[in-house]
CSV table of C-alpha atoms in Angstrom, one decimal:
chain,number,residue,atom,x,y,z
E,1,MET,CA,-15.4,10.2,-14.5
E,2,ALA,CA,-14.2,7.0,-15.5
E,3,ARG,CA,-14.2,4.3,-18.1
E,4,PRO,CA,-16.4,1.5,-16.5
E,5,GLU,CA,-15.5,-0.9,-19.3
E,6,ARG,CA,-11.8,-0.9,-18.6
E,7,ARG,CA,-10.0,-2.3,-15.5
E,8,THR,CA,-8.6,0.6,-13.5
E,9,HIS,CA,-5.9,0.8,-10.9
E,10,PRO,CA,-6.5,1.4,-7.2
E,11,GLY,CA,-7.3,4.9,-6.3
E,12,ARG,CA,-7.5,6.2,-9.8
E,13,HIS,CA,-10.4,8.3,-11.0
E,14,PRO,CA,-10.0,8.0,-14.8
E,15,ASP,CA,-12.1,10.0,-17.3
E,16,ARG,CA,-13.0,9.5,-20.9
E,17,PHE,CA,-13.5,12.5,-23.1
E,18,HIS,CA,-14.0,12.6,-26.8
E,19,GLY,CA,-13.1,15.7,-28.7
E,20,PRO,CA,-11.8,17.0,-32.1
E,21,ARG,CA,-8.2,17.0,-33.0
E,22,ARG,CA,-6.0,19.7,-31.7
E,23,LEU,CA,-6.5,23.0,-33.5
E,24,ASN,CA,-3.8,24.9,-35.2
E,25,ASP,CA,-1.7,27.2,-33.1
E,26,ALA,CA,-2.3,25.0,-30.0
E,27,GLY,CA,-6.0,25.5,-30.2
E,28,LYS,CA,-5.8,29.2,-29.2
E,29,GLY,CA,-8.2,31.7,-30.7
E,30,GLY,CA,-10.5,29.1,-32.3
E,31,PRO,CA,-13.7,27.5,-31.1
E,32,GLY,CA,-11.7,25.2,-28.7
E,33,GLY,CA,-9.2,27.9,-27.7
E,34,LEU,CA,-8.4,28.7,-24.0
E,35,GLU,CA,-8.8,32.2,-22.7
E,36,TYR,CA,-5.9,32.6,-20.4
E,37,ARG,CA,-6.5,34.6,-17.2
E,38,SER,CA,-3.3,33.9,-15.4
E,39,ARG,CA,-0.2,34.0,-17.5
E,40,ALA,CA,3.3,33.7,-16.2
E,41,GLY,CA,4.2,36.6,-14.0
E,42,THR,CA,0.6,37.3,-13.0
E,43,ARG,CA,0.1,37.6,-9.2
E,44,ILE,CA,-1.9,34.7,-7.9
E,45,THR,CA,-3.8,34.5,-4.6
E,46,TYR,CA,-3.8,31.1,-3.1
E,47,ARG,CA,-6.6,29.7,-1.0
E,48,ALA,CA,-5.8,29.2,2.7
E,49,ARG,CA,-7.3,25.8,2.4
E,50,GLN,CA,-5.9,24.0,-0.6
E,51,ARG,CA,-8.0,20.8,-0.4
E,52,GLY,CA,-10.8,19.4,1.7
E,53,VAL,CA,-13.0,16.4,2.3
E,54,ASP,CA,-16.5,16.6,0.8
E,55,ALA,CA,-19.6,14.6,1.7
E,56,THR,CA,-19.0,12.0,-1.0
E,57,THR,CA,-15.6,11.2,0.4
E,58,TRP,CA,-17.0,10.7,3.9
E,59,LEU,CA,-19.8,8.5,2.5
E,60,HIS,CA,-17.3,6.5,0.6
E,61,LEU,CA,-15.1,5.9,3.7
E,62,ALA,CA,-18.2,5.0,5.7
E,63,LEU,CA,-19.2,2.4,3.1
E,64,CYS,CA,-15.7,0.9,3.2
E,65,LEU,CA,-16.0,0.3,7.0
E,66,PRO,CA,-17.4,-3.3,6.7
E,67,ALA,CA,-14.6,-4.3,4.4
E,68,PHE,CA,-12.1,-2.6,6.7
E,69,LEU,CA,-13.4,-4.5,9.7
E,70,LEU,CA,-13.2,-7.8,7.9
E,71,SER,CA,-9.6,-7.1,6.8
E,72,LEU,CA,-8.7,-6.1,10.3
E,73,ALA,CA,-10.0,-9.4,11.6
E,74,VAL,CA,-7.9,-11.2,8.9
E,75,VAL,CA,-4.8,-9.2,9.8
E,76,ALA,CA,-5.3,-9.8,13.5
E,77,GLY,CA,-5.7,-13.5,13.0
E,78,ALA,CA,-2.6,-13.7,10.8
E,79,SER,CA,-0.7,-11.7,13.5
E,80,LEU,CA,-1.7,-14.1,16.2
E,81,LEU,CA,-0.6,-17.0,14.0
E,82,GLY,CA,2.7,-15.2,13.4
E,83,GLU,CA,3.2,-14.8,17.1
E,84,ALA,CA,2.5,-18.5,17.7
E,85,TRP,CA,4.7,-19.8,14.9
E,86,LEU,CA,7.4,-17.2,14.5
E,87,GLY,CA,7.5,-15.4,17.7
E,88,VAL,CA,6.7,-12.0,16.1
E,89,PRO,CA,4.7,-9.8,18.5
E,90,ALA,CA,1.1,-9.8,17.4
E,91,TRP,CA,0.7,-6.1,17.7
E,92,LEU,CA,3.5,-5.3,15.2
E,93,PRO,CA,2.1,-6.5,11.9
E,94,ALA,CA,-1.4,-5.2,12.7
E,95,THR,CA,0.0,-1.8,13.7
E,96,LEU,CA,2.2,-1.5,10.6
E,97,TRP,CA,-0.8,-2.4,8.4
E,98,LEU,CA,-3.0,0.2,10.2
E,99,VAL,CA,-0.4,3.1,9.8
E,100,SER,CA,0.5,2.1,6.2
E,101,GLY,CA,-2.3,4.3,4.9
E,102,VAL,CA,-0.2,7.4,5.4
E,103,LEU,CA,1.8,6.3,2.4
E,104,VAL,CA,-1.0,7.6,0.3
E,105,PHE,CA,0.4,11.1,0.8
E,106,HIS,CA,4.1,10.1,0.6
E,107,ARG,CA,5.4,11.6,-2.6
E,108,PRO,CA,8.2,9.1,-3.2
E,109,THR,CA,5.9,6.2,-2.7
E,110,GLU,CA,3.4,7.8,-5.1
E,111,SER,CA,6.1,8.2,-7.7
E,112,PHE,CA,7.1,4.5,-7.3
E,113,LEU,CA,3.4,3.4,-7.7
E,114,ALA,CA,3.0,5.7,-10.7
E,115,ARG,CA,5.9,4.2,-12.5
E,116,HIS,CA,5.7,0.6,-11.6
E,117,LEU,CA,2.0,0.0,-10.9
E,118,LEU,CA,0.2,2.5,-13.1
E,119,ARG,CA,2.9,2.4,-15.8
E,120,LEU,CA,3.1,6.2,-16.1
E,121,HIS,CA,6.0,8.4,-17.0
E,122,ARG,CA,6.9,12.1,-16.3
E,123,PRO,CA,6.1,14.5,-19.1
E,124,LEU,CA,8.8,14.9,-21.7
E,125,PRO,CA,10.1,18.4,-22.4
E,126,HIS,CA,7.7,19.0,-25.3
E,127,GLU,CA,4.8,17.5,-23.3
E,128,GLN,CA,5.6,19.6,-20.2
E,129,ALA,CA,5.7,22.7,-22.5
E,130,LEU,CA,2.1,22.0,-23.4
E,131,LEU,CA,0.8,20.7,-20.0
E,132,GLY,CA,2.6,23.2,-17.8
E,133,PRO,CA,0.8,26.4,-18.9
E,134,LEU,CA,-2.6,24.6,-18.9
E,135,TRP,CA,-2.0,23.3,-15.4
E,136,HIS,CA,-0.8,26.7,-14.3
E,137,GLU,CA,-4.0,28.3,-15.7
E,138,VAL,CA,-6.3,25.8,-14.0
E,139,THR,CA,-4.6,25.9,-10.6
E,140,ALA,CA,-4.4,29.7,-10.7
E,141,ARG,CA,-8.1,30.0,-11.3
E,142,ALA,CA,-8.7,27.6,-8.4
E,143,GLY,CA,-6.3,29.5,-6.1
E,144,VAL,CA,-4.3,26.3,-5.6
E,145,ASP,CA,-0.5,25.8,-5.7
E,146,GLY,CA,0.0,23.6,-8.7
E,147,SER,CA,3.4,22.5,-7.5
E,148,ARG,CA,1.7,20.4,-4.9
E,149,TYR,CA,0.7,17.9,-7.6
E,150,ASP,CA,2.6,15.8,-10.1
E,151,LEU,CA,1.7,15.6,-13.7
E,152,TRP,CA,2.1,12.2,-15.4
E,153,ILE,CA,1.6,10.7,-18.9
E,154,GLU,CA,0.1,7.3,-19.8
E,155,ASP,CA,1.0,5.8,-23.1
E,156,SER,CA,-2.5,4.9,-24.1
E,157,SER,CA,-4.7,5.3,-27.2
E,158,ASP,CA,-7.7,6.3,-25.1
E,159,LEU,CA,-8.8,9.9,-24.6
E,160,ASN,CA,-8.5,9.8,-20.9
E,161,ALA,CA,-7.4,11.6,-17.7
E,162,PHE,CA,-7.2,10.5,-14.1
E,163,ALA,CA,-6.5,11.6,-10.5
E,164,ALA,CA,-4.7,9.1,-8.2
E,165,ALA,CA,-3.5,8.8,-4.7
E,166,GLY,CA,-2.8,12.2,-3.0
E,167,HIS,CA,-0.9,14.2,-5.6
E,168,LEU,CA,-1.1,12.4,-9.0
E,169,VAL,CA,-2.7,14.0,-12.1
E,170,GLY,CA,-2.3,12.2,-15.4
E,171,VAL,CA,-3.5,12.3,-19.0
E,172,THR,CA,-3.0,9.8,-21.8
E,173,ARG,CA,-0.8,10.7,-24.7
E,174,HIS,CA,-3.7,10.4,-27.0
E,175,ALA,CA,-5.6,13.0,-25.1
E,176,LEU,CA,-2.5,15.2,-25.1
E,177,ASP,CA,-2.3,15.0,-28.9
E,178,HIS,CA,-5.9,15.2,-29.8
E,179,LEU,CA,-7.7,17.5,-27.3
E,180,PRO,CA,-7.7,21.3,-27.9
E,181,ASP,CA,-6.2,23.3,-25.2
E,182,ALA,CA,-9.5,24.5,-23.7
E,183,GLN,CA,-10.8,20.9,-23.5
E,184,LEU,CA,-7.6,19.6,-22.0
E,185,ALA,CA,-7.7,22.3,-19.4
E,186,ALA,CA,-11.3,21.5,-18.6
E,187,VAL,CA,-10.3,17.8,-18.1
E,188,LEU,CA,-7.4,18.9,-15.8
E,189,ALA,CA,-9.9,21.1,-13.9
E,190,HIS,CA,-12.1,18.1,-13.4
E,191,GLU,CA,-9.3,16.1,-12.0
E,192,LEU,CA,-8.3,18.9,-9.7
E,193,GLY,CA,-11.9,18.8,-8.5
E,194,HIS,CA,-11.4,15.2,-7.5
E,195,HIS,CA,-8.3,16.1,-5.5
E,196,ALA,CA,-10.0,19.1,-3.9
E,197,GLY,CA,-12.7,16.8,-2.6
E,198,GLY,CA,-10.4,14.1,-1.5
E,199,HIS,CA,-11.9,11.4,-3.8
E,200,PRO,CA,-8.6,9.8,-5.1
E,201,TRP,CA,-7.0,9.2,-1.7
E,202,ALA,CA,-10.2,8.0,-0.2
E,203,GLY,CA,-10.6,5.5,-3.0
E,204,LEU,CA,-7.1,4.2,-2.6
E,205,LEU,CA,-7.4,3.9,1.2
E,206,GLY,CA,-10.7,2.0,0.8
E,207,GLN,CA,-9.1,-0.5,-1.6
E,208,TRP,CA,-5.9,-0.9,0.4
E,209,TYR,CA,-7.6,-1.6,3.7
E,210,ALA,CA,-10.1,-4.0,2.0
E,211,LEU,CA,-7.3,-5.9,0.3
E,212,PRO,CA,-6.7,-8.6,3.1
E,213,GLY,CA,-10.4,-9.4,3.3
E,214,ARG,CA,-10.7,-9.6,-0.5
E,215,THR,CA,-7.6,-11.8,-0.8
E,216,LEU,CA,-9.0,-14.2,1.8
E,217,TRP,CA,-12.3,-14.3,0.0
E,218,ARG,CA,-10.7,-15.0,-3.4
E,219,VAL,CA,-8.6,-17.8,-1.9
E,220,ALA,CA,-11.7,-19.3,-0.3
E,221,VAL,CA,-13.6,-19.2,-3.6
E,222,ARG,CA,-10.7,-20.9,-5.4
E,223,LEU,CA,-10.3,-23.6,-2.8
E,224,ALA,CA,-14.0,-24.3,-2.4
E,225,PRO,CA,-14.4,-26.5,-5.5
E,226,ARG,CA,-11.3,-28.6,-4.5
E,227,LEU,CA,-12.7,-28.9,-1.0
E,228,ARG,CA,-16.0,-30.1,-2.3
E,229,ARG,CA,-14.4,-32.7,-4.5
E,230,SER,CA,-12.3,-34.0,-1.6
E,231,LEU,CA,-15.3,-34.5,0.7
E,232,SER,CA,-17.9,-37.1,0.6
E,233,SER,CA,-21.5,-36.2,-0.3
E,234,THR,CA,-22.6,-36.7,3.2
E,235,THR,CA,-19.9,-34.5,4.7
E,236,ALA,CA,-20.6,-31.8,2.1
E,237,TRP,CA,-24.3,-31.8,3.0
E,238,VAL,CA,-23.5,-31.6,6.7
E,239,LEU,CA,-21.2,-28.6,6.2
E,240,THR,CA,-23.7,-26.9,4.0
E,241,ALA,CA,-26.4,-27.4,6.6
E,242,GLY,CA,-24.1,-26.1,9.3
E,243,ALA,CA,-23.3,-23.0,7.2
E,244,CYS,CA,-27.0,-22.3,6.6
E,245,TRP,CA,-27.8,-22.7,10.3
E,246,LEU,CA,-24.9,-20.3,11.2
E,247,ALA,CA,-26.1,-17.7,8.6
E,248,TYR,CA,-29.7,-17.9,9.9
E,249,THR,CA,-28.6,-17.6,13.5
E,250,THR,CA,-26.4,-14.6,12.7
E,251,LEU,CA,-29.2,-12.9,10.8
E,252,ALA,CA,-31.8,-13.6,13.5
E,253,ALA,CA,-29.4,-12.3,16.3
E,254,SER,CA,-28.6,-9.1,14.4
E,255,TYR,CA,-32.1,-8.4,13.1
E,256,GLY,CA,-31.0,-9.0,9.5
E,257,LEU,CA,-28.5,-6.1,9.5
E,258,PRO,CA,-25.9,-8.1,7.6
E,259,LEU,CA,-28.3,-8.2,4.6
E,260,LEU,CA,-27.5,-4.5,4.2
E,261,LEU,CA,-24.1,-5.5,3.0
E,262,LEU,CA,-25.8,-6.7,-0.2
E,263,GLY,CA,-26.6,-3.1,-1.0
E,264,LEU,CA,-23.0,-1.8,-0.6
E,265,PRO,CA,-22.0,-2.2,-4.3
E,266,TRP,CA,-25.1,-0.1,-5.3
E,267,LEU,CA,-24.5,2.5,-2.7
E,268,THR,CA,-20.8,2.8,-3.5
E,269,ALA,CA,-21.6,3.2,-7.2
E,270,ALA,CA,-24.1,6.0,-6.4
E,271,VAL,CA,-21.6,7.8,-4.2
E,272,GLY,CA,-19.0,7.5,-7.1
E,273,ARG,CA,-21.5,9.0,-9.5
E,274,ARG,CA,-22.1,11.9,-7.1
E,275,ALA,CA,-18.3,12.4,-6.8
E,276,GLU,CA,-18.0,12.8,-10.6
E,277,LEU,CA,-20.8,15.4,-10.6
E,278,ARG,CA,-19.0,17.3,-7.9
E,279,ALA,CA,-15.8,17.3,-9.9
E,280,ASP,CA,-17.8,18.6,-12.9
E,281,ALA,CA,-19.1,21.3,-10.7
E,282,HIS,CA,-15.6,22.2,-9.6
E,283,ALA,CA,-14.5,22.6,-13.2
E,284,ALA,CA,-17.6,24.6,-14.0
E,285,GLY,CA,-16.9,26.9,-11.2
E,286,LEU,CA,-13.5,27.7,-12.7
E,287,GLY,CA,-15.2,28.8,-16.0
E,288,PHE,CA,-15.0,25.5,-17.9
E,289,ALA,CA,-18.7,24.7,-18.0
E,290,PRO,CA,-19.2,25.6,-21.7
E,291,VAL,CA,-16.2,23.5,-22.7
E,292,LEU,CA,-17.3,20.5,-20.6
E,293,ALA,CA,-20.8,20.8,-22.1
E,294,ASP,CA,-19.3,20.8,-25.6
E,295,LEU,CA,-17.3,17.7,-24.8
E,296,LEU,CA,-20.4,15.9,-23.4
E,297,GLU,CA,-22.5,16.9,-26.4
E,298,GLN,CA,-19.8,15.5,-28.7
E,299,SER,CA,-19.7,12.3,-26.7
E,300,ILE,CA,-23.5,11.9,-26.8
E,301,ALA,CA,-23.5,12.5,-30.5
E,302,GLU,CA,-20.8,9.8,-30.9
E,303,GLU,CA,-22.7,7.3,-28.8
E,304,ASP,CA,-25.9,8.0,-30.7
E,305,GLY,CA,-24.1,7.2,-33.9
E,306,ARG,CA,-23.2,3.7,-32.8
E,307,SER,CA,-25.5,0.7,-33.2
E,308,ASP,CA,-27.6,-0.5,-30.3
E,309,ARG,CA,-25.5,-3.6,-30.0
E,310,ALA,CA,-22.2,-1.7,-29.7
E,311,ARG,CA,-23.7,0.6,-27.1
E,312,ARG,CA,-25.0,-2.3,-25.0
E,313,THR,CA,-22.9,-2.7,-21.9
E,314,GLY,CA,-24.2,-6.2,-21.0
E,315,ARG,CA,-27.3,-8.3,-20.9
E,316,PHE,CA,-28.9,-6.0,-18.3
E,317,PRO,CA,-27.8,-2.4,-19.3
E,318,ALA,CA,-30.0,-0.8,-16.6
E,319,VAL,CA,-28.2,-2.9,-13.9
E,320,SER,CA,-24.9,-2.0,-15.4
E,321,ARG,CA,-25.7,1.7,-15.2
E,322,LEU,CA,-26.8,1.4,-11.6
E,323,LEU,CA,-23.5,-0.4,-10.7
E,324,SER,CA,-21.4,2.1,-12.7
E,325,HIS,CA,-19.4,4.6,-10.7
E,326,HIS,CA,-19.8,7.2,-13.4
E,327,PRO,CA,-22.9,8.9,-14.5
E,328,ASP,CA,-23.9,8.9,-18.2
E,329,HIS,CA,-23.2,11.9,-20.3
E,330,ARG,CA,-26.7,13.1,-20.5
E,331,THR,CA,-26.9,13.2,-16.7
E,332,ARG,CA,-23.7,15.1,-16.5
E,333,LEU,CA,-24.8,17.6,-19.1
E,334,HIS,CA,-28.1,18.1,-17.2
E,335,HIS,CA,-26.2,19.0,-14.1
E,336,LEU,CA,-24.0,21.4,-16.0
E,337,ARG,CA,-26.9,23.4,-17.4
E,338,LYS,CA,-27.1,25.7,-14.3
E,339,TYR,CA,-23.5,26.8,-14.9
E,340,LEU,CA,-24.0,27.8,-18.5
C-alpha cells in the first residue's frame, strides 16, 4: 500500500496509515494495545517455506517482459558497439547485466542501497527497543525467522512503512512516534506479507531490467525537439511519414499486437492493487484484521473531512484511481470484512 502522490524508490512498497498518537505505556492495555502471543523465551515453530511467489508476482514479472526485451536489445546494441570501438567482448556486458539481478538478494548491496539511495538508517537503541518486540511478535505469528529481514528507519514526517528489495522492512520516524503498538505491528505484518509474496524483489527487478530501455526513451524524447529544429520542414515531414509507414507495417504484420502495450500501465496498476490486498490478507491472517480495519476507518474519516478540492488527485480522478497501484481505503476495508 503506497502513497501514489509521492515519488517512490525502486522496489519499494510504501504504505500510508493514519492513526492516533501513541498511547501511554507504549499503547498496551488500551484500545490500540497489542496482545502479545509470543514473548521472549516462547518456543516458536518456523515454517519450512519462509517465503514464496504468489500470482500477483508472476503477473507483474510477465507484464515487465516487453520492457525487459527492449532493454535487452539496447544492452546488446551497446555491447556490439563496445566490441567494435573498444574491443570488449560483446557477451561480457550483456551477461553481467543479465546476472546483476541476483544483487536484489545480496544483503551488503541492499544495505548500501538502503543508506545511499533510500536514505535510511538502522534503528537507534531506543527505536530498536520498540521495533524489536513488535517485529518478533509479527514474525513469530507468521512462523518466519525475523532475523532474515533488516529493519530500517526513514527520517520522514509521513506515517508510512515500506518493504524493499529482498530483505528490507522500514518505517518512518513519524510512524514510530505516533502509531500505537498494535497499529505499528499491523503495518509491519502487512509489509511482511509483501515479502512473503515476493512483491518487493519483483518490483525492483522489473524496474532494474527496464532501466536501459527507459533511459534510451528519455534521451530520445529530450533530443527530439533539437532534432526537429535542426531539420528542414521537408525532411521532418519525410521522416514523420516514414515513421508512420513503419508503424503501420509493423502493426499489420503483427495483427495489431503491439497495441496491447498501451494497456500495460493499466494492467500493472491493477496487479499492484491486488498485491496490496494480498498483503492485507496476510496481516489479517496473523490476527491484525480488526486493527487494520480501525486504521482504514480512521483514514476514511480523515479523507471525508477534507474538501473536495483537497481530495482531488487530478483533473480526472477516475483515471488516476485506475492508474494507481494502491486500492482506495474503502476497497481495502471491504476485502477485510471477511476476516472480522
